[in-house]
Amino acid sequence: PDLALNTTRCSILGFTPFGKEAEIIKDRLRLAAGLGFQFESYAFDKNVRITDEPYLQGIEDTVRDYRKNTLNANYVTLPIVLQFNTKRNLDKSFHIAVGAIAGYRIGSNMTYKWSEDGHRQRERMRNDYALEPYRLSAIAQVGIGNAMIWAQYDLTMKYKTTTTVIHVVGAKDTPEVYAWSAGINIPF
C-alpha cells in the first residue's frame, strides 16, 4: 500500500534497432528477432521516498511535497516473435504476432522532483531497488500494415523473491508484482 502507483503517469518506451526476420511459409508465417532497449518509469501515487536501509521500503516524506517520484528501470532486450500474415503484401496485410521478450536490467534509479523556497530541486539516486536483474515477458501484437497495437505481460516477478530484501508494512513476504503494459507500435 505504501508503494501504490499512479498508473496514469507510468510509461514504457522500447525500441529494437537491430532486428532480423525469417520467412517460414511464403510471408504468411514469419519469425522475427532482434536486440533492443526498454525504458520503464513507475510513478508513485503517494508522497513516498524509497529507502533500502535496512530494507527496501516506501516512507512517507512529510518535509517535501514531490511533484515527481518515480522508479526508473532500463533493460537491454531480446524479442522473439512469431507473426501470421493474411496477405503476402505486408503493407496491406492483417497480422497477429505472439512471442517473448527476454531482458537484462542495465540500470535503475529513483528520481525525485520538488520545489523548495521557490526553487526547483531534483535528486536522482541509483540503486537496484531489489528489482530482478533478469526478466521474461510475453507479448502479443495485432495490426494492419505498419500500424500495430501490442500488450506485454511480465512472466517473472518485478522484485527479488526474498523475505529480507523487501519490507512492505503489513506484508510477510516479497510482494508479488508482475508488470504489464500496452500501447501502439510506431515504426520508423
Short mmCIF file of N, CA and C in Angstrom, two decimals, residues 2-161:
data_model
loop_
_atom_site.label_atom_id
_atom_site.label_comp_id
_atom_site.label_asym_id
_atom_site.label_seq_id
_atom_site.Cartn_x
_atom_site.Cartn_y
_atom_site.Cartn_z
N ASP A 2 2.03 1.26 0.63
CA ASP A 2 2.86 2.47 0.64
C ASP A 2 3.61 2.65 -0.68
N LEU A 3 3.56 1.66 -1.57
CA LEU A 3 4.22 1.76 -2.87
C LEU A 3 3.19 1.72 -4.01
N ALA A 4 1.96 2.19 -3.76
CA ALA A 4 0.93 2.20 -4.79
C ALA A 4 1.34 3.14 -5.93
N LEU A 5 1.00 2.74 -7.15
CA LEU A 5 1.40 3.50 -8.33
C LEU A 5 0.29 4.42 -8.83
N ASN A 6 0.70 5.53 -9.44
CA ASN A 6 -0.20 6.39 -10.19
C ASN A 6 -0.08 5.93 -11.64
N THR A 7 -0.94 5.01 -12.05
CA THR A 7 -0.80 4.36 -13.36
C THR A 7 -0.91 5.33 -14.53
N THR A 8 -1.56 6.47 -14.36
CA THR A 8 -1.66 7.42 -15.47
C THR A 8 -0.32 8.10 -15.75
N ARG A 9 0.62 8.04 -14.83
CA ARG A 9 1.92 8.66 -15.04
C ARG A 9 3.04 7.64 -15.26
N CYS A 10 2.70 6.36 -15.32
CA CYS A 10 3.68 5.31 -15.61
C CYS A 10 3.85 5.21 -17.12
N SER A 11 5.06 4.86 -17.56
CA SER A 11 5.29 4.77 -19.00
C SER A 11 6.36 3.75 -19.33
N ILE A 12 6.35 3.32 -20.58
CA ILE A 12 7.36 2.42 -21.10
C ILE A 12 7.68 2.88 -22.52
N LEU A 13 8.96 2.91 -22.83
CA LEU A 13 9.42 3.24 -24.18
C LEU A 13 10.39 2.17 -24.58
N GLY A 14 10.14 1.55 -25.71
CA GLY A 14 11.02 0.49 -26.19
C GLY A 14 11.32 0.67 -27.66
N PHE A 15 12.50 0.25 -28.05
CA PHE A 15 12.84 0.24 -29.46
C PHE A 15 13.83 -0.88 -29.72
N THR A 16 13.77 -1.39 -30.94
CA THR A 16 14.61 -2.51 -31.35
C THR A 16 15.38 -2.09 -32.60
N PRO A 17 16.57 -1.50 -32.44
CA PRO A 17 17.31 -1.02 -33.61
C PRO A 17 17.94 -2.13 -34.44
N PHE A 18 18.14 -3.30 -33.85
CA PHE A 18 18.76 -4.41 -34.57
C PHE A 18 17.75 -5.55 -34.64
N GLY A 19 17.28 -5.86 -35.84
CA GLY A 19 16.30 -6.91 -35.99
C GLY A 19 16.48 -7.67 -37.28
N LYS A 20 16.00 -8.88 -37.28
CA LYS A 20 16.07 -9.75 -38.46
C LYS A 20 14.80 -10.56 -38.52
N GLU A 21 14.26 -10.74 -39.74
CA GLU A 21 13.07 -11.54 -39.95
C GLU A 21 13.40 -12.71 -40.86
N ALA A 22 12.75 -13.82 -40.63
CA ALA A 22 12.94 -15.01 -41.47
C ALA A 22 11.57 -15.50 -41.93
N GLU A 23 11.44 -15.74 -43.22
CA GLU A 23 10.21 -16.25 -43.80
C GLU A 23 10.13 -17.75 -43.55
N ILE A 24 9.01 -18.19 -42.99
CA ILE A 24 8.83 -19.62 -42.74
C ILE A 24 7.91 -20.21 -43.82
N ILE A 25 6.75 -19.56 -44.05
CA ILE A 25 5.81 -20.01 -45.08
C ILE A 25 5.43 -18.81 -45.95
N LYS A 26 6.15 -18.55 -47.03
CA LYS A 26 5.85 -17.54 -48.05
C LYS A 26 5.21 -16.27 -47.49
N ASP A 27 5.83 -15.61 -46.60
CA ASP A 27 5.38 -14.37 -45.97
C ASP A 27 4.10 -14.51 -45.15
N ARG A 28 3.51 -15.67 -45.09
CA ARG A 28 2.31 -15.87 -44.26
C ARG A 28 2.71 -16.13 -42.82
N LEU A 29 3.83 -16.75 -42.62
CA LEU A 29 4.32 -17.03 -41.28
C LEU A 29 5.79 -16.62 -41.24
N ARG A 30 6.09 -15.71 -40.30
CA ARG A 30 7.45 -15.17 -40.20
C ARG A 30 7.93 -15.25 -38.76
N LEU A 31 9.22 -15.37 -38.61
CA LEU A 31 9.86 -15.33 -37.30
C LEU A 31 10.75 -14.09 -37.27
N ALA A 32 10.57 -13.27 -36.24
CA ALA A 32 11.36 -12.05 -36.11
C ALA A 32 12.08 -12.06 -34.76
N ALA A 33 13.32 -11.61 -34.78
CA ALA A 33 14.12 -11.50 -33.55
C ALA A 33 14.94 -10.23 -33.65
N GLY A 34 15.36 -9.73 -32.51
CA GLY A 34 16.14 -8.51 -32.52
C GLY A 34 16.85 -8.26 -31.20
N LEU A 35 17.51 -7.13 -31.15
CA LEU A 35 18.18 -6.66 -29.95
C LEU A 35 17.74 -5.22 -29.73
N GLY A 36 17.24 -4.92 -28.54
CA GLY A 36 16.71 -3.59 -28.32
C GLY A 36 16.84 -3.13 -26.88
N PHE A 37 16.07 -2.10 -26.54
CA PHE A 37 16.11 -1.48 -25.22
C PHE A 37 14.69 -1.13 -24.79
N GLN A 38 14.44 -1.18 -23.48
CA GLN A 38 13.19 -0.71 -22.90
C GLN A 38 13.51 0.16 -21.70
N PHE A 39 12.80 1.29 -21.62
CA PHE A 39 12.95 2.23 -20.52
C PHE A 39 11.60 2.35 -19.83
N GLU A 40 11.54 1.96 -18.56
CA GLU A 40 10.29 1.95 -17.81
C GLU A 40 10.33 2.99 -16.70
N SER A 41 9.20 3.62 -16.46
CA SER A 41 9.08 4.62 -15.41
C SER A 41 7.81 4.34 -14.61
N TYR A 42 7.96 4.10 -13.30
CA TYR A 42 6.85 3.81 -12.41
C TYR A 42 6.68 4.98 -11.44
N ALA A 43 5.56 5.72 -11.58
CA ALA A 43 5.29 6.89 -10.75
C ALA A 43 4.48 6.47 -9.52
N PHE A 44 4.94 6.87 -8.35
CA PHE A 44 4.24 6.51 -7.12
C PHE A 44 3.09 7.46 -6.84
N ASP A 45 2.01 6.89 -6.32
CA ASP A 45 0.80 7.65 -6.05
C ASP A 45 0.95 8.53 -4.82
N LYS A 46 1.64 8.03 -3.82
CA LYS A 46 1.79 8.77 -2.57
C LYS A 46 3.12 9.53 -2.55
N ASN A 47 3.23 10.44 -1.63
CA ASN A 47 4.43 11.25 -1.45
C ASN A 47 5.45 10.43 -0.64
N VAL A 48 6.02 9.37 -1.29
CA VAL A 48 6.93 8.48 -0.59
C VAL A 48 8.35 8.62 -1.10
N ARG A 49 9.26 8.33 -0.22
CA ARG A 49 10.67 8.28 -0.54
C ARG A 49 11.10 6.82 -0.36
N ILE A 50 11.75 6.27 -1.37
CA ILE A 50 12.17 4.88 -1.31
C ILE A 50 13.54 4.81 -0.64
N THR A 51 13.65 3.92 0.32
CA THR A 51 14.92 3.72 1.01
C THR A 51 15.24 2.23 1.04
N ASP A 52 16.51 1.91 1.13
CA ASP A 52 16.90 0.50 1.22
C ASP A 52 17.65 0.22 2.51
N GLU A 53 17.48 1.08 3.50
CA GLU A 53 18.16 0.88 4.79
C GLU A 53 17.13 0.74 5.89
N PRO A 54 17.08 -0.31 6.63
CA PRO A 54 17.85 -1.55 6.48
C PRO A 54 17.26 -2.47 5.43
N TYR A 55 16.07 -2.14 4.88
CA TYR A 55 15.43 -2.93 3.85
C TYR A 55 14.67 -1.98 2.94
N LEU A 56 14.30 -2.46 1.76
CA LEU A 56 13.60 -1.61 0.80
C LEU A 56 12.18 -1.33 1.29
N GLN A 57 11.84 -0.03 1.35
CA GLN A 57 10.51 0.36 1.78
C GLN A 57 10.19 1.76 1.29
N GLY A 58 8.91 2.05 1.25
CA GLY A 58 8.45 3.40 0.93
C GLY A 58 8.08 4.11 2.21
N ILE A 59 8.70 5.25 2.45
CA ILE A 59 8.43 6.02 3.67
C ILE A 59 7.83 7.36 3.25
N GLU A 60 6.69 7.72 3.86
CA GLU A 60 6.05 8.98 3.52
C GLU A 60 6.96 10.14 3.92
N ASP A 61 7.19 11.04 2.96
CA ASP A 61 8.03 12.21 3.20
C ASP A 61 7.13 13.35 3.65
N THR A 62 7.31 13.79 4.89
CA THR A 62 6.48 14.88 5.44
C THR A 62 7.16 16.23 5.29
N VAL A 63 8.42 16.26 4.81
CA VAL A 63 9.17 17.51 4.65
C VAL A 63 8.99 18.08 3.24
N ARG A 64 9.08 17.22 2.24
CA ARG A 64 8.99 17.66 0.84
C ARG A 64 7.68 17.20 0.23
N ASP A 65 7.17 18.01 -0.68
CA ASP A 65 5.98 17.64 -1.45
C ASP A 65 6.43 17.37 -2.88
N TYR A 66 6.62 16.10 -3.22
CA TYR A 66 7.15 15.73 -4.52
C TYR A 66 6.12 15.97 -5.62
N ARG A 67 6.56 16.60 -6.67
CA ARG A 67 5.71 16.65 -7.86
C ARG A 67 6.07 15.49 -8.77
N LYS A 68 7.19 14.83 -8.48
CA LYS A 68 7.57 13.62 -9.22
C LYS A 68 8.41 12.75 -8.29
N ASN A 69 8.03 11.48 -8.18
CA ASN A 69 8.86 10.47 -7.51
C ASN A 69 8.65 9.16 -8.26
N THR A 70 9.63 8.82 -9.09
CA THR A 70 9.49 7.68 -9.99
C THR A 70 10.66 6.71 -9.85
N LEU A 71 10.33 5.44 -10.01
CA LEU A 71 11.32 4.38 -10.11
C LEU A 71 11.52 4.11 -11.60
N ASN A 72 12.75 4.24 -12.07
CA ASN A 72 13.08 4.05 -13.47
C ASN A 72 13.95 2.81 -13.61
N ALA A 73 13.59 1.95 -14.56
CA ALA A 73 14.36 0.72 -14.81
C ALA A 73 14.62 0.63 -16.31
N ASN A 74 15.87 0.35 -16.67
CA ASN A 74 16.29 0.28 -18.07
C ASN A 74 16.80 -1.12 -18.37
N TYR A 75 16.38 -1.65 -19.52
CA TYR A 75 16.71 -3.03 -19.89
C TYR A 75 17.26 -3.10 -21.30
N VAL A 76 18.19 -4.02 -21.52
CA VAL A 76 18.54 -4.44 -22.87
C VAL A 76 17.66 -5.67 -23.12
N THR A 77 17.03 -5.74 -24.32
CA THR A 77 16.04 -6.77 -24.57
C THR A 77 16.35 -7.60 -25.80
N LEU A 78 15.81 -8.80 -25.80
CA LEU A 78 15.92 -9.72 -26.93
C LEU A 78 14.51 -10.23 -27.23
N PRO A 79 13.79 -9.56 -28.17
CA PRO A 79 12.44 -10.03 -28.52
C PRO A 79 12.49 -11.11 -29.60
N ILE A 80 11.63 -12.11 -29.46
CA ILE A 80 11.46 -13.15 -30.47
C ILE A 80 9.95 -13.31 -30.68
N VAL A 81 9.51 -13.11 -31.94
CA VAL A 81 8.08 -13.06 -32.24
C VAL A 81 7.77 -13.93 -33.45
N LEU A 82 6.67 -14.67 -33.36
CA LEU A 82 6.15 -15.45 -34.48
C LEU A 82 4.93 -14.70 -35.02
N GLN A 83 4.95 -14.34 -36.33
CA GLN A 83 3.92 -13.48 -36.91
C GLN A 83 3.19 -14.20 -38.04
N PHE A 84 1.83 -14.15 -37.98
CA PHE A 84 0.99 -14.69 -39.05
C PHE A 84 0.41 -13.52 -39.83
N ASN A 85 0.51 -13.57 -41.18
CA ASN A 85 0.01 -12.52 -42.06
C ASN A 85 -1.09 -13.08 -42.96
N THR A 86 -2.13 -12.28 -43.23
CA THR A 86 -3.22 -12.74 -44.08
C THR A 86 -2.89 -12.60 -45.56
N LYS A 87 -1.95 -11.71 -45.92
CA LYS A 87 -1.59 -11.49 -47.32
C LYS A 87 -0.08 -11.51 -47.47
N ARG A 88 0.37 -11.77 -48.68
CA ARG A 88 1.81 -11.73 -48.95
C ARG A 88 2.32 -10.30 -48.94
N ASN A 89 1.50 -9.34 -49.36
CA ASN A 89 1.87 -7.93 -49.34
C ASN A 89 1.77 -7.44 -47.89
N LEU A 90 2.89 -7.31 -47.22
CA LEU A 90 2.90 -7.00 -45.79
C LEU A 90 2.37 -5.60 -45.48
N ASP A 91 2.45 -4.67 -46.46
CA ASP A 91 1.95 -3.31 -46.23
C ASP A 91 0.43 -3.26 -46.10
N LYS A 92 -0.28 -4.25 -46.66
CA LYS A 92 -1.74 -4.27 -46.61
C LYS A 92 -2.27 -5.48 -45.85
N SER A 93 -1.42 -6.20 -45.20
CA SER A 93 -1.78 -7.43 -44.54
C SER A 93 -2.23 -7.19 -43.10
N PHE A 94 -3.26 -7.94 -42.69
CA PHE A 94 -3.63 -8.01 -41.28
C PHE A 94 -2.72 -9.05 -40.65
N HIS A 95 -2.15 -8.75 -39.49
CA HIS A 95 -1.25 -9.72 -38.87
C HIS A 95 -1.47 -9.83 -37.37
N ILE A 96 -1.15 -11.00 -36.89
CA ILE A 96 -1.20 -11.32 -35.47
C ILE A 96 0.16 -11.91 -35.11
N ALA A 97 0.72 -11.47 -34.00
CA ALA A 97 2.03 -11.98 -33.58
C ALA A 97 2.02 -12.28 -32.09
N VAL A 98 2.73 -13.32 -31.72
CA VAL A 98 2.92 -13.67 -30.31
C VAL A 98 4.39 -14.02 -30.13
N GLY A 99 4.88 -13.78 -28.93
CA GLY A 99 6.27 -14.11 -28.68
C GLY A 99 6.69 -13.80 -27.26
N ALA A 100 7.98 -13.68 -27.10
CA ALA A 100 8.56 -13.44 -25.77
C ALA A 100 9.66 -12.39 -25.89
N ILE A 101 9.88 -11.70 -24.79
CA ILE A 101 10.97 -10.73 -24.70
C ILE A 101 11.79 -11.06 -23.46
N ALA A 102 13.05 -11.40 -23.67
CA ALA A 102 13.96 -11.60 -22.55
C ALA A 102 14.65 -10.27 -22.29
N GLY A 103 14.92 -9.96 -21.03
CA GLY A 103 15.54 -8.69 -20.71
C GLY A 103 16.55 -8.80 -19.58
N TYR A 104 17.53 -7.90 -19.63
CA TYR A 104 18.53 -7.79 -18.57
C TYR A 104 18.58 -6.32 -18.13
N ARG A 105 18.42 -6.09 -16.83
CA ARG A 105 18.41 -4.72 -16.31
C ARG A 105 19.82 -4.14 -16.37
N ILE A 106 19.98 -3.00 -17.05
CA ILE A 106 21.28 -2.34 -17.17
C ILE A 106 21.39 -1.13 -16.25
N GLY A 107 20.30 -0.76 -15.60
CA GLY A 107 20.34 0.35 -14.66
C GLY A 107 18.98 0.63 -14.08
N SER A 108 18.97 1.23 -12.89
CA SER A 108 17.72 1.65 -12.26
C SER A 108 18.03 2.78 -11.30
N ASN A 109 17.04 3.67 -11.12
CA ASN A 109 17.22 4.81 -10.23
C ASN A 109 15.87 5.33 -9.77
N MET A 110 15.90 6.10 -8.72
CA MET A 110 14.74 6.86 -8.25
C MET A 110 14.98 8.31 -8.59
N THR A 111 13.96 8.96 -9.14
CA THR A 111 14.05 10.39 -9.45
C THR A 111 13.01 11.12 -8.62
N TYR A 112 13.45 12.15 -7.91
CA TYR A 112 12.57 12.98 -7.09
C TYR A 112 12.66 14.42 -7.60
N LYS A 113 11.49 15.07 -7.72
CA LYS A 113 11.45 16.49 -8.08
C LYS A 113 10.49 17.18 -7.13
N TRP A 114 10.90 18.37 -6.63
CA TRP A 114 10.08 19.15 -5.70
C TRP A 114 10.53 20.60 -5.76
N SER A 115 9.76 21.47 -5.15
CA SER A 115 10.12 22.89 -5.05
C SER A 115 10.45 23.21 -3.61
N GLU A 116 11.50 24.03 -3.44
CA GLU A 116 11.93 24.43 -2.10
C GLU A 116 12.34 25.90 -2.14
N ASP A 117 11.68 26.74 -1.36
CA ASP A 117 11.94 28.18 -1.34
C ASP A 117 11.86 28.79 -2.74
N GLY A 118 10.89 28.34 -3.53
CA GLY A 118 10.69 28.89 -4.86
C GLY A 118 11.65 28.37 -5.92
N HIS A 119 12.54 27.45 -5.54
CA HIS A 119 13.49 26.89 -6.50
C HIS A 119 13.17 25.41 -6.73
N ARG A 120 13.28 25.02 -8.00
CA ARG A 120 13.04 23.62 -8.33
C ARG A 120 14.25 22.78 -7.94
N GLN A 121 13.97 21.67 -7.29
CA GLN A 121 15.02 20.76 -6.84
C GLN A 121 14.84 19.41 -7.54
N ARG A 122 15.96 18.72 -7.72
CA ARG A 122 15.92 17.39 -8.36
C ARG A 122 17.00 16.52 -7.73
N GLU A 123 16.64 15.26 -7.51
CA GLU A 123 17.59 14.30 -6.96
C GLU A 123 17.40 12.97 -7.68
N ARG A 124 18.49 12.35 -8.09
CA ARG A 124 18.46 11.04 -8.73
C ARG A 124 19.39 10.12 -7.94
N MET A 125 18.84 8.99 -7.49
CA MET A 125 19.61 8.04 -6.70
C MET A 125 19.64 6.69 -7.41
N ARG A 126 20.84 6.23 -7.79
CA ARG A 126 20.99 4.95 -8.48
C ARG A 126 21.11 3.81 -7.46
N ASN A 127 20.39 2.72 -7.74
CA ASN A 127 20.40 1.55 -6.88
C ASN A 127 19.66 0.44 -7.63
N ASP A 128 19.74 -0.79 -7.16
CA ASP A 128 18.97 -1.85 -7.83
C ASP A 128 17.54 -1.93 -7.29
N TYR A 129 17.26 -1.35 -6.14
CA TYR A 129 15.93 -1.29 -5.54
C TYR A 129 15.23 -2.66 -5.54
N ALA A 130 16.00 -3.71 -5.32
CA ALA A 130 15.51 -5.09 -5.22
C ALA A 130 14.81 -5.57 -6.49
N LEU A 131 15.06 -4.91 -7.61
CA LEU A 131 14.49 -5.36 -8.88
C LEU A 131 15.26 -6.58 -9.38
N GLU A 132 14.53 -7.52 -9.94
CA GLU A 132 15.18 -8.69 -10.53
C GLU A 132 16.08 -8.25 -11.68
N PRO A 133 17.29 -8.81 -11.78
CA PRO A 133 18.17 -8.40 -12.89
C PRO A 133 17.72 -8.96 -14.24
N TYR A 134 17.05 -10.12 -14.25
CA TYR A 134 16.58 -10.73 -15.49
C TYR A 134 15.07 -10.74 -15.50
N ARG A 135 14.51 -10.73 -16.70
CA ARG A 135 13.06 -10.85 -16.79
C ARG A 135 12.67 -11.50 -18.10
N LEU A 136 11.47 -12.06 -18.10
CA LEU A 136 10.90 -12.69 -19.29
C LEU A 136 9.46 -12.21 -19.40
N SER A 137 9.09 -11.73 -20.58
CA SER A 137 7.75 -11.20 -20.81
C SER A 137 7.12 -11.87 -22.01
N ALA A 138 5.80 -12.02 -21.97
CA ALA A 138 5.03 -12.48 -23.13
C ALA A 138 4.52 -11.24 -23.85
N ILE A 139 4.47 -11.30 -25.18
CA ILE A 139 3.99 -10.16 -25.96
C ILE A 139 3.03 -10.65 -27.02
N ALA A 140 1.99 -9.85 -27.28
CA ALA A 140 1.03 -10.12 -28.35
C ALA A 140 0.83 -8.83 -29.13
N GLN A 141 0.73 -8.96 -30.45
CA GLN A 141 0.57 -7.80 -31.32
C GLN A 141 -0.52 -8.08 -32.35
N VAL A 142 -1.29 -7.06 -32.71
CA VAL A 142 -2.31 -7.14 -33.75
C VAL A 142 -2.20 -5.86 -34.57
N GLY A 143 -2.24 -6.00 -35.90
CA GLY A 143 -2.14 -4.79 -36.70
C GLY A 143 -2.44 -5.00 -38.17
N ILE A 144 -2.46 -3.87 -38.88
CA ILE A 144 -2.62 -3.85 -40.33
C ILE A 144 -1.47 -3.03 -40.88
N GLY A 145 -0.70 -3.63 -41.79
CA GLY A 145 0.47 -2.94 -42.34
C GLY A 145 1.46 -2.61 -41.23
N ASN A 146 1.86 -1.35 -41.17
CA ASN A 146 2.81 -0.93 -40.14
C ASN A 146 2.13 -0.48 -38.85
N ALA A 147 0.80 -0.29 -38.87
CA ALA A 147 0.08 0.14 -37.67
C ALA A 147 -0.17 -1.09 -36.79
N MET A 148 0.15 -0.97 -35.50
CA MET A 148 0.06 -2.13 -34.64
C MET A 148 -0.24 -1.72 -33.19
N ILE A 149 -1.08 -2.51 -32.52
CA ILE A 149 -1.24 -2.37 -31.07
C ILE A 149 -0.63 -3.61 -30.43
N TRP A 150 -0.17 -3.46 -29.20
CA TRP A 150 0.52 -4.56 -28.54
C TRP A 150 0.21 -4.56 -27.05
N ALA A 151 0.45 -5.70 -26.43
CA ALA A 151 0.34 -5.85 -24.98
C ALA A 151 1.48 -6.74 -24.52
N GLN A 152 2.02 -6.40 -23.36
CA GLN A 152 3.16 -7.14 -22.80
C GLN A 152 2.87 -7.44 -21.33
N TYR A 153 3.17 -8.67 -20.90
CA TYR A 153 2.96 -9.07 -19.52
C TYR A 153 4.21 -9.79 -19.03
N ASP A 154 4.76 -9.34 -17.90
CA ASP A 154 5.95 -9.97 -17.35
C ASP A 154 5.59 -11.32 -16.74
N LEU A 155 6.32 -12.35 -17.14
CA LEU A 155 6.13 -13.69 -16.58
C LEU A 155 6.96 -13.90 -15.32
N THR A 156 7.94 -13.03 -15.11
CA THR A 156 8.77 -13.08 -13.91
C THR A 156 8.39 -11.93 -12.99
N MET A 157 8.56 -12.13 -11.70
CA MET A 157 8.22 -11.09 -10.74
C MET A 157 9.15 -9.90 -10.88
N LYS A 158 8.65 -8.71 -10.55
CA LYS A 158 9.43 -7.48 -10.67
C LYS A 158 10.51 -7.40 -9.59
N TYR A 159 10.21 -7.91 -8.39
CA TYR A 159 11.15 -7.81 -7.27
C TYR A 159 11.76 -9.16 -6.94
N LYS A 160 12.94 -9.14 -6.35
CA LYS A 160 13.62 -10.36 -5.94
C LYS A 160 12.78 -11.09 -4.90
N THR A 161 12.80 -12.40 -4.94
CA THR A 161 11.95 -13.21 -4.07
C THR A 161 12.68 -13.62 -2.79
#
